[in-house]
Short mmCIF file of N, CA, C and O and ligand atoms in Angstrom, two decimals:
data_model
loop_
_atom_site.label_atom_id
_atom_site.label_comp_id
_atom_site.label_asym_id
_atom_site.label_seq_id
_atom_site.Cartn_x
_atom_site.Cartn_y
_atom_site.Cartn_z
N UNK A 1 0.84 -1.20 0.00
CA UNK A 1 0.00 0.00 0.00
C UNK A 1 0.87 1.25 0.00
O UNK A 1 1.68 1.44 0.89
N UNK A 2 0.72 2.04 -1.01
CA UNK A 2 1.54 3.25 -1.12
C UNK A 2 0.68 4.48 -0.88
O UNK A 2 -0.49 4.52 -1.25
N UNK A 3 1.28 5.46 -0.21
CA UNK A 3 0.61 6.74 -0.03
C UNK A 3 1.29 7.77 -0.92
O UNK A 3 2.46 7.64 -1.25
N UNK A 4 0.52 8.76 -1.27
CA UNK A 4 1.06 9.83 -2.10
C UNK A 4 0.89 11.17 -1.40
O UNK A 4 -0.10 11.39 -0.70
N UNK A 5 1.88 12.02 -1.58
CA UNK A 5 1.84 13.34 -0.96
C UNK A 5 0.65 14.13 -1.51
O UNK A 5 0.45 14.20 -2.71
N UNK A 6 -0.12 14.70 -0.57
CA UNK A 6 -1.27 15.50 -0.98
C UNK A 6 -0.83 16.77 -1.71
O UNK A 6 -1.56 17.33 -2.51
N UNK A 7 0.37 17.23 -1.34
CA UNK A 7 0.83 18.51 -1.87
C UNK A 7 1.43 18.38 -3.26
O UNK A 7 1.06 19.10 -4.17
N UNK A 8 2.36 17.40 -3.43
CA UNK A 8 3.07 17.31 -4.71
C UNK A 8 2.82 16.01 -5.45
O UNK A 8 3.22 15.86 -6.59
N UNK A 9 2.16 15.03 -4.79
CA UNK A 9 1.81 13.80 -5.47
C UNK A 9 2.90 12.75 -5.51
O UNK A 9 2.74 11.71 -6.12
N UNK A 10 4.03 13.00 -4.86
CA UNK A 10 5.13 12.03 -4.86
C UNK A 10 4.76 10.81 -4.02
O UNK A 10 4.10 10.94 -2.98
N UNK A 11 5.21 9.63 -4.47
CA UNK A 11 4.97 8.41 -3.70
C UNK A 11 5.81 8.44 -2.44
O UNK A 11 6.98 8.84 -2.46
N UNK A 12 5.21 7.98 -1.33
CA UNK A 12 5.85 8.11 -0.03
C UNK A 12 6.17 6.74 0.55
O UNK A 12 5.42 5.79 0.34
N UNK A 13 7.25 6.65 1.32
CA UNK A 13 7.53 5.45 2.09
C UNK A 13 6.62 5.38 3.30
O UNK A 13 6.08 6.39 3.75
N UNK A 14 6.42 4.16 3.84
CA UNK A 14 5.47 4.02 4.93
C UNK A 14 5.89 4.71 6.20
O UNK A 14 5.07 5.06 7.03
N UNK A 15 7.21 4.88 6.39
CA UNK A 15 7.67 5.50 7.63
C UNK A 15 7.92 6.99 7.49
O UNK A 15 8.38 7.62 8.42
N UNK A 16 7.61 7.54 6.31
CA UNK A 16 7.87 8.97 6.12
C UNK A 16 6.88 9.81 6.94
O UNK A 16 5.67 9.59 6.87
N UNK A 17 7.43 10.76 7.70
CA UNK A 17 6.57 11.70 8.41
C UNK A 17 6.42 12.98 7.61
O UNK A 17 5.47 13.72 7.79
N UNK A 18 7.41 13.24 6.80
CA UNK A 18 7.37 14.42 5.95
C UNK A 18 7.63 13.97 4.52
O UNK A 18 8.38 13.02 4.29
N UNK A 19 7.01 14.65 3.58
CA UNK A 19 7.24 14.33 2.18
C UNK A 19 8.71 14.56 1.84
O UNK A 19 9.24 15.64 2.09
N UNK A 20 9.41 13.55 1.30
CA UNK A 20 10.84 13.72 0.97
C UNK A 20 11.04 14.69 -0.19
O UNK A 20 12.15 15.21 -0.36
N UNK A 21 10.00 14.96 -0.95
CA UNK A 21 10.13 15.84 -2.09
C UNK A 21 9.86 17.30 -1.74
O UNK A 21 10.66 18.17 -2.03
N UNK A 22 8.73 17.57 -1.04
CA UNK A 22 8.37 18.97 -0.79
C UNK A 22 8.37 19.32 0.69
O UNK A 22 8.24 20.49 1.05
N UNK A 23 8.49 18.33 1.58
CA UNK A 23 8.60 18.63 3.01
C UNK A 23 7.28 18.82 3.72
O UNK A 23 7.25 19.14 4.90
N UNK A 24 6.15 18.57 3.04
CA UNK A 24 4.84 18.69 3.68
C UNK A 24 4.70 17.66 4.80
O UNK A 24 5.05 16.49 4.61
N UNK A 25 4.20 18.09 5.95
CA UNK A 25 3.95 17.15 7.04
C UNK A 25 2.77 16.27 6.65
O UNK A 25 1.76 16.75 6.15
N UNK A 26 2.91 14.96 6.88
CA UNK A 26 1.91 14.03 6.36
C UNK A 26 0.80 13.80 7.36
O UNK A 26 1.03 13.52 8.52
N UNK A 27 -0.43 13.93 6.86
CA UNK A 27 -1.61 13.93 7.71
C UNK A 27 -1.82 12.63 8.46
O UNK A 27 -2.25 12.64 9.59
N UNK A 28 -1.54 11.50 7.82
CA UNK A 28 -1.88 10.24 8.49
C UNK A 28 -1.05 10.03 9.73
O UNK A 28 -1.45 9.32 10.64
N UNK A 29 0.12 10.71 9.82
CA UNK A 29 0.88 10.64 11.07
C UNK A 29 0.19 11.47 12.15
O UNK A 29 0.19 11.11 13.31
N UNK A 30 -0.40 12.59 11.75
CA UNK A 30 -1.17 13.39 12.71
C UNK A 30 -2.32 12.59 13.28
O UNK A 30 -2.59 12.61 14.46
N UNK A 31 -3.01 11.86 12.39
CA UNK A 31 -4.18 11.10 12.82
C UNK A 31 -3.77 9.94 13.72
O UNK A 31 -4.32 9.76 14.79
N UNK A 32 -2.73 9.17 13.30
CA UNK A 32 -2.43 7.94 14.04
C UNK A 32 -1.61 8.22 15.29
O UNK A 32 -1.65 7.44 16.22
N UNK A 33 -0.85 9.32 15.33
CA UNK A 33 0.02 9.54 16.49
C UNK A 33 -0.42 10.68 17.39
O UNK A 33 -0.49 10.52 18.59
N UNK A 34 -0.73 11.84 16.81
CA UNK A 34 -0.94 13.02 17.63
C UNK A 34 -2.27 13.00 18.35
O UNK A 34 -2.34 13.36 19.51
N UNK A 35 -3.35 12.53 17.66
CA UNK A 35 -4.65 12.72 18.29
C UNK A 35 -4.85 11.91 19.57
O UNK A 35 -5.44 12.46 20.49
N UNK A 36 -4.34 10.67 19.70
CA UNK A 36 -4.51 10.02 21.01
C UNK A 36 -3.85 10.83 22.13
O UNK A 36 -4.38 10.88 23.23
N UNK A 37 -2.72 11.47 21.81
CA UNK A 37 -2.05 12.27 22.83
C UNK A 37 -2.87 13.48 23.24
O UNK A 37 -2.88 13.86 24.40
N UNK A 38 -3.52 14.12 22.25
CA UNK A 38 -4.28 15.31 22.60
C UNK A 38 -5.58 14.96 23.30
O UNK A 38 -6.07 15.74 24.10
N UNK A 39 -6.13 13.77 23.01
CA UNK A 39 -7.37 13.38 23.69
C UNK A 39 -7.07 12.97 25.13
O UNK A 39 -7.72 13.41 26.05
N UNK A 40 -6.03 12.14 25.31
CA UNK A 40 -5.72 11.67 26.66
C UNK A 40 -4.69 12.59 27.31
O UNK A 40 -3.52 12.26 27.41
N UNK A 41 -5.15 13.76 27.69
CA UNK A 41 -4.23 14.68 28.34
C UNK A 41 -4.61 14.86 29.79
O UNK A 41 -4.55 15.95 30.32
N UNK A 42 -4.99 13.80 30.45
CA UNK A 42 -5.34 13.90 31.87
C UNK A 42 -4.08 14.29 32.65
O UNK A 42 -3.00 13.79 32.36
N UNK A 43 -4.23 15.15 33.58
CA UNK A 43 -3.09 15.62 34.35
C UNK A 43 -2.40 16.81 33.72
O UNK A 43 -1.58 17.44 34.34
N UNK A 44 -2.75 17.13 32.46
CA UNK A 44 -2.20 18.33 31.84
C UNK A 44 -2.82 19.56 32.49
O UNK A 44 -4.00 19.57 32.79
N UNK A 45 -2.01 20.60 32.72
CA UNK A 45 -2.54 21.79 33.40
C UNK A 45 -3.69 22.45 32.66
O UNK A 45 -4.54 23.08 33.27
N UNK A 46 -3.75 22.26 31.31
CA UNK A 46 -4.84 22.87 30.54
C UNK A 46 -6.20 22.26 30.89
O UNK A 46 -7.22 22.88 30.71
N UNK A 47 -6.18 21.03 31.35
CA UNK A 47 -7.45 20.32 31.54
C UNK A 47 -7.64 19.91 32.99
O UNK A 47 -8.16 18.85 33.28
N UNK A 48 -7.21 20.75 33.90
CA UNK A 48 -7.48 20.49 35.30
C UNK A 48 -8.97 20.56 35.55
O UNK A 48 -9.69 21.29 34.88
N UNK A 49 -9.41 19.83 36.55
CA UNK A 49 -10.83 19.88 36.90
C UNK A 49 -11.14 21.28 37.42
O UNK A 49 -10.59 21.71 38.42
N UNK A 50 -12.03 22.01 36.71
CA UNK A 50 -12.32 23.38 37.14
C UNK A 50 -13.27 23.39 38.33
O UNK A 50 -14.07 22.47 38.51
N UNK A 51 -13.16 24.43 39.14
CA UNK A 51 -14.01 24.54 40.31
C UNK A 51 -15.31 25.22 39.93
O UNK A 51 -15.51 26.42 40.14
N UNK A 52 -16.23 24.42 39.35
CA UNK A 52 -17.49 24.98 38.86
C UNK A 52 -18.37 25.45 40.01
O UNK A 52 -19.05 26.47 39.91
N UNK A 53 -18.34 24.73 41.14
CA UNK A 53 -19.18 25.08 42.29
C UNK A 53 -18.84 26.48 42.79
O UNK A 53 -19.73 27.28 43.10
N UNK A 54 -17.53 26.79 42.84
CA UNK A 54 -17.09 28.12 43.26
C UNK A 54 -17.73 29.20 42.40
O UNK A 54 -18.23 30.20 42.92
N UNK A 55 -17.78 28.94 41.07
CA UNK A 55 -18.31 29.96 40.16
C UNK A 55 -19.82 30.06 40.24
O UNK A 55 -20.40 31.12 40.01
N UNK A 56 -20.49 28.95 40.59
CA UNK A 56 -21.94 29.03 40.83
C UNK A 56 -22.19 29.94 42.03
O UNK A 56 -23.06 30.83 42.00
N UNK A 57 -21.40 29.76 43.10
CA UNK A 57 -21.55 30.59 44.31
C UNK A 57 -21.28 32.06 43.97
O UNK A 57 -22.05 32.96 44.34
N UNK A 58 -20.19 32.31 43.20
CA UNK A 58 -19.86 33.68 42.80
C UNK A 58 -21.02 34.28 41.99
O UNK A 58 -21.40 35.43 42.20
N UNK A 59 -21.57 33.47 41.06
CA UNK A 59 -22.68 33.94 40.23
C UNK A 59 -23.90 34.30 41.06
O UNK A 59 -24.51 35.36 40.86
N UNK A 60 -24.24 33.44 42.02
CA UNK A 60 -25.41 33.70 42.87
C UNK A 60 -25.16 34.95 43.71
O UNK A 60 -26.02 35.84 43.80
N UNK A 61 -23.96 35.06 44.30
CA UNK A 61 -23.64 36.22 45.14
C UNK A 61 -23.69 37.51 44.33
O UNK A 61 -24.21 38.52 44.80
N UNK A 62 -23.15 37.47 43.08
CA UNK A 62 -23.13 38.70 42.30
C UNK A 62 -24.53 39.08 41.83
O UNK A 62 -24.83 40.26 41.68
N UNK A 63 -25.43 38.10 41.65
CA UNK A 63 -26.81 38.47 41.29
C UNK A 63 -27.54 39.04 42.51
O UNK A 63 -28.44 39.86 42.37
N UNK A 64 -27.15 38.61 43.71
CA UNK A 64 -27.79 39.14 44.92
C UNK A 64 -27.25 40.54 45.24
O UNK A 64 -28.01 41.47 45.49
N UNK A 65 -25.91 40.70 45.18
CA UNK A 65 -25.31 41.94 45.66
C UNK A 65 -25.06 42.97 44.56
O UNK A 65 -24.77 44.11 44.84
N UNK A 66 -25.13 42.54 43.29
CA UNK A 66 -24.82 43.49 42.23
C UNK A 66 -25.98 43.60 41.27
O UNK A 66 -26.97 44.24 41.55
N UNK A 67 -25.87 42.91 40.17
CA UNK A 67 -26.96 43.01 39.20
C UNK A 67 -27.40 41.61 38.80
O UNK A 67 -26.59 40.74 38.52
N UNK A 68 -28.70 41.46 38.79
CA UNK A 68 -29.32 40.14 38.59
C UNK A 68 -28.91 39.51 37.26
O UNK A 68 -28.53 38.35 37.21
N UNK A 69 -28.95 40.32 36.17
CA UNK A 69 -28.71 39.75 34.84
C UNK A 69 -27.29 39.20 34.72
O UNK A 69 -27.08 38.07 34.28
N UNK A 70 -26.30 39.99 35.14
CA UNK A 70 -24.90 39.55 35.08
C UNK A 70 -24.67 38.32 35.94
O UNK A 70 -23.98 37.38 35.55
N UNK A 71 -25.27 38.34 37.13
CA UNK A 71 -25.12 37.20 38.05
C UNK A 71 -25.72 35.93 37.48
O UNK A 71 -25.14 34.85 37.60
N UNK A 72 -26.87 36.08 36.82
CA UNK A 72 -27.52 34.91 36.21
C UNK A 72 -26.63 34.35 35.09
O UNK A 72 -26.46 33.13 34.99
N UNK A 73 -26.06 35.23 34.27
CA UNK A 73 -25.14 34.79 33.21
C UNK A 73 -24.01 33.96 33.78
O UNK A 73 -23.70 32.88 33.27
N UNK A 74 -23.38 34.48 34.85
CA UNK A 74 -22.29 33.74 35.50
C UNK A 74 -22.77 32.39 36.01
O UNK A 74 -22.13 31.36 35.78
N UNK A 75 -23.94 32.39 36.67
CA UNK A 75 -24.46 31.16 37.27
C UNK A 75 -24.80 30.11 36.21
O UNK A 75 -24.49 28.93 36.38
N UNK A 76 -25.42 30.57 35.11
CA UNK A 76 -25.83 29.64 34.05
C UNK A 76 -24.62 28.91 33.48
O UNK A 76 -24.62 27.69 33.35
N UNK A 77 -23.55 29.68 33.17
CA UNK A 77 -22.37 29.05 32.58
C UNK A 77 -21.62 28.20 33.60
O UNK A 77 -21.06 27.15 33.26
N UNK A 78 -21.61 28.62 34.86
CA UNK A 78 -20.98 27.81 35.90
C UNK A 78 -21.73 26.50 36.08
O UNK A 78 -21.12 25.44 36.28
N UNK A 79 -23.08 26.55 35.97
CA UNK A 79 -23.89 25.34 36.09
C UNK A 79 -23.61 24.39 34.92
O UNK A 79 -23.51 23.18 35.10
N UNK A 80 -23.47 24.97 33.71
CA UNK A 80 -23.11 24.15 32.54
C UNK A 80 -21.77 23.47 32.78
O UNK A 80 -21.60 22.28 32.51
N UNK A 81 -20.79 24.25 33.30
CA UNK A 81 -19.46 23.71 33.57
C UNK A 81 -19.54 22.58 34.59
O UNK A 81 -18.85 21.57 34.47
N UNK A 82 -20.42 22.76 35.59
CA UNK A 82 -20.59 21.74 36.62
C UNK A 82 -21.08 20.42 36.01
O UNK A 82 -20.61 19.34 36.37
N UNK A 83 -22.01 20.52 35.04
CA UNK A 83 -22.49 19.33 34.33
C UNK A 83 -21.35 18.68 33.54
O UNK A 83 -21.21 17.46 33.52
N UNK A 84 -20.52 19.53 32.88
CA UNK A 84 -19.39 19.02 32.10
C UNK A 84 -18.39 18.29 33.00
O UNK A 84 -17.84 17.26 32.62
N UNK A 85 -18.17 18.84 34.20
CA UNK A 85 -17.25 18.20 35.15
C UNK A 85 -17.76 16.82 35.54
O UNK A 85 -17.01 15.86 35.60
N UNK A 86 -19.10 16.73 35.76
CA UNK A 86 -19.69 15.44 36.13
C UNK A 86 -19.46 14.41 35.04
O UNK A 86 -19.24 13.23 35.32
N UNK A 87 -19.53 14.86 33.75
CA UNK A 87 -19.31 13.91 32.66
C UNK A 87 -17.83 13.87 32.24
O UNK A 87 -17.50 13.35 31.19
N UNK A 88 -16.95 14.40 33.09
CA UNK A 88 -15.48 14.36 32.92
C UNK A 88 -15.04 15.09 31.65
O UNK A 88 -13.96 14.81 31.13
N UNK A 89 -15.86 16.00 31.14
CA UNK A 89 -15.48 16.78 29.95
C UNK A 89 -14.88 18.10 30.41
O UNK A 89 -15.52 19.14 30.38
N UNK A 90 -13.62 18.03 30.86
CA UNK A 90 -12.99 19.20 31.47
C UNK A 90 -12.72 20.29 30.45
O UNK A 90 -12.70 21.47 30.79
N UNK A 91 -12.51 19.90 29.20
CA UNK A 91 -12.22 20.91 28.18
C UNK A 91 -13.43 21.84 28.01
O UNK A 91 -13.30 23.07 28.06
N UNK A 92 -14.62 21.26 27.83
CA UNK A 92 -15.84 22.07 27.70
C UNK A 92 -16.12 22.80 29.01
O UNK A 92 -16.54 23.95 29.00
N UNK A 93 -15.88 22.12 30.12
CA UNK A 93 -16.10 22.75 31.43
C UNK A 93 -15.25 24.01 31.56
O UNK A 93 -15.75 25.06 31.99
N UNK A 94 -13.99 23.93 31.15
CA UNK A 94 -13.11 25.10 31.23
C UNK A 94 -13.59 26.22 30.33
O UNK A 94 -13.51 27.40 30.69
N UNK A 95 -14.12 25.86 29.14
CA UNK A 95 -14.66 26.88 28.24
C UNK A 95 -15.84 27.60 28.91
O UNK A 95 -15.96 28.82 28.85
N UNK A 96 -16.71 26.82 29.55
CA UNK A 96 -17.88 27.42 30.20
C UNK A 96 -17.46 28.26 31.40
O UNK A 96 -18.07 29.30 31.67
N UNK A 97 -16.40 27.82 32.11
CA UNK A 97 -15.89 28.62 33.23
C UNK A 97 -15.35 29.95 32.72
O UNK A 97 -15.58 31.00 33.31
N UNK A 98 -14.64 29.89 31.57
CA UNK A 98 -14.12 31.13 30.98
C UNK A 98 -15.26 32.09 30.66
O UNK A 98 -15.15 33.29 30.92
N UNK A 99 -16.36 31.56 30.10
CA UNK A 99 -17.52 32.40 29.79
C UNK A 99 -18.13 32.95 31.08
O UNK A 99 -18.49 34.13 31.14
N UNK A 100 -18.20 32.11 32.10
CA UNK A 100 -18.73 32.55 33.40
C UNK A 100 -17.87 33.68 33.95
O UNK A 100 -18.39 34.67 34.48
N UNK A 101 -16.54 33.57 33.80
CA UNK A 101 -15.63 34.62 34.28
C UNK A 101 -15.89 35.94 33.56
O UNK A 101 -15.86 37.00 34.17
N UNK A 102 -16.13 35.85 32.21
CA UNK A 102 -16.40 37.06 31.44
C UNK A 102 -17.69 37.72 31.92
O UNK A 102 -17.76 38.94 32.05
N UNK A 103 -18.71 36.89 32.18
CA UNK A 103 -19.97 37.43 32.72
C UNK A 103 -19.72 38.10 34.06
O UNK A 103 -20.24 39.17 34.34
N UNK A 104 -18.90 37.45 34.90
CA UNK A 104 -18.62 38.01 36.22
C UNK A 104 -17.88 39.35 36.09
O UNK A 104 -18.22 40.33 36.77
N UNK A 105 -16.90 39.39 35.18
CA UNK A 105 -16.15 40.63 34.95
C UNK A 105 -17.08 41.75 34.49
O UNK A 105 -17.02 42.87 35.00
N UNK A 106 -17.98 41.42 33.54
CA UNK A 106 -18.94 42.41 33.06
C UNK A 106 -19.84 42.86 34.21
O UNK A 106 -20.15 44.06 34.34
N UNK A 107 -20.22 41.90 35.08
CA UNK A 107 -21.08 42.23 36.22
C UNK A 107 -20.38 43.22 37.15
O UNK A 107 -20.97 44.19 37.62
N UNK A 108 -19.07 42.96 37.41
CA UNK A 108 -18.30 43.84 38.29
C UNK A 108 -18.20 45.23 37.68
O UNK A 108 -18.41 46.24 38.37
N UNK A 109 -17.92 45.30 36.36
CA UNK A 109 -17.78 46.60 35.70
C UNK A 109 -19.11 47.36 35.77
O UNK A 109 -19.15 48.54 36.15
N UNK A 110 -20.22 46.67 35.46
CA UNK A 110 -21.55 47.31 35.53
C UNK A 110 -21.83 47.75 36.96
O UNK A 110 -22.33 48.85 37.20
N UNK A 111 -21.46 46.90 37.92
CA UNK A 111 -21.68 47.22 39.33
C UNK A 111 -20.93 48.47 39.74
O UNK A 111 -21.49 49.36 40.40
N UNK A 112 -19.64 48.58 39.34
CA UNK A 112 -18.83 49.75 39.68
C UNK A 112 -19.41 51.00 39.03
O UNK A 112 -19.56 52.05 39.68
N UNK A 113 -19.78 50.88 37.73
CA UNK A 113 -20.33 52.04 37.01
C UNK A 113 -21.62 52.51 37.69
O UNK A 113 -21.79 53.71 37.95
N UNK A 114 -22.52 51.58 38.04
CA UNK A 114 -23.78 52.01 38.64
C UNK A 114 -23.54 52.56 40.05
O UNK A 114 -24.25 53.48 40.48
N UNK A 115 -22.50 52.05 40.74
CA UNK A 115 -22.15 52.60 42.05
C UNK A 115 -21.68 54.05 41.91
O UNK A 115 -22.12 54.94 42.64
N UNK A 116 -20.81 54.30 40.91
CA UNK A 116 -20.28 55.66 40.67
C UNK A 116 -21.42 56.59 40.27
O UNK A 116 -21.52 57.72 40.79
N UNK A 117 -22.29 56.11 39.36
CA UNK A 117 -23.43 56.94 38.93
C UNK A 117 -24.32 57.26 40.14
O UNK A 117 -24.77 58.39 40.32
N UNK A 118 -24.51 56.25 40.99
CA UNK A 118 -25.30 56.45 42.21
C UNK A 118 -24.69 57.51 43.10
O UNK A 118 -25.39 58.37 43.64
N UNK A 119 -23.35 57.47 43.27
CA UNK A 119 -22.64 58.48 44.07
C UNK A 119 -22.83 59.86 43.49
O UNK A 119 -23.16 60.81 44.21
N UNK A 120 -22.61 59.97 42.15
CA UNK A 120 -22.72 61.26 41.47
C UNK A 120 -24.14 61.80 41.59
O UNK A 120 -24.35 62.99 41.85
N UNK A 121 -25.11 60.90 41.43
CA UNK A 121 -26.52 61.33 41.52
C UNK A 121 -26.83 61.78 42.94
O UNK A 121 -27.62 62.70 43.15
N UNK A 122 -26.18 61.14 43.92
CA UNK A 122 -26.39 61.52 45.32
C UNK A 122 -25.86 62.91 45.64
O UNK A 122 -26.40 63.62 46.48
N UNK A 123 -24.76 63.30 44.97
CA UNK A 123 -24.19 64.63 45.19
C UNK A 123 -25.10 65.66 44.51
O UNK A 123 -25.59 66.59 45.08
ZN1 LIG B 1 5.23 16.45 -1.35
#
């Protein structure tokens, strides 16, 4: 069974990782070697189990003490992350935590602005 370079069409040896003619990295090595490594990255710092419960608490607190809409946004995404953690999908969980953090940041900014406006209106 011979493979041919997608880029230049040259016939390739079975152990070639790069095309000997044009130097293109060969896809079937990416498929057979790299993807198991990227899927099984348990213990990698990128895929640590995120603390979704903490963000649910932060979301609830910010909806109580700041603004309801921003707090709900944080809580909703933290709750999604919590579900992802239960199904061991840390990658999606981390994405949802990142979104929850953005909601929280927006909530803090809105909270500070409305506090300042409140002060100014009070004067
Ligand atoms: Zn080639």
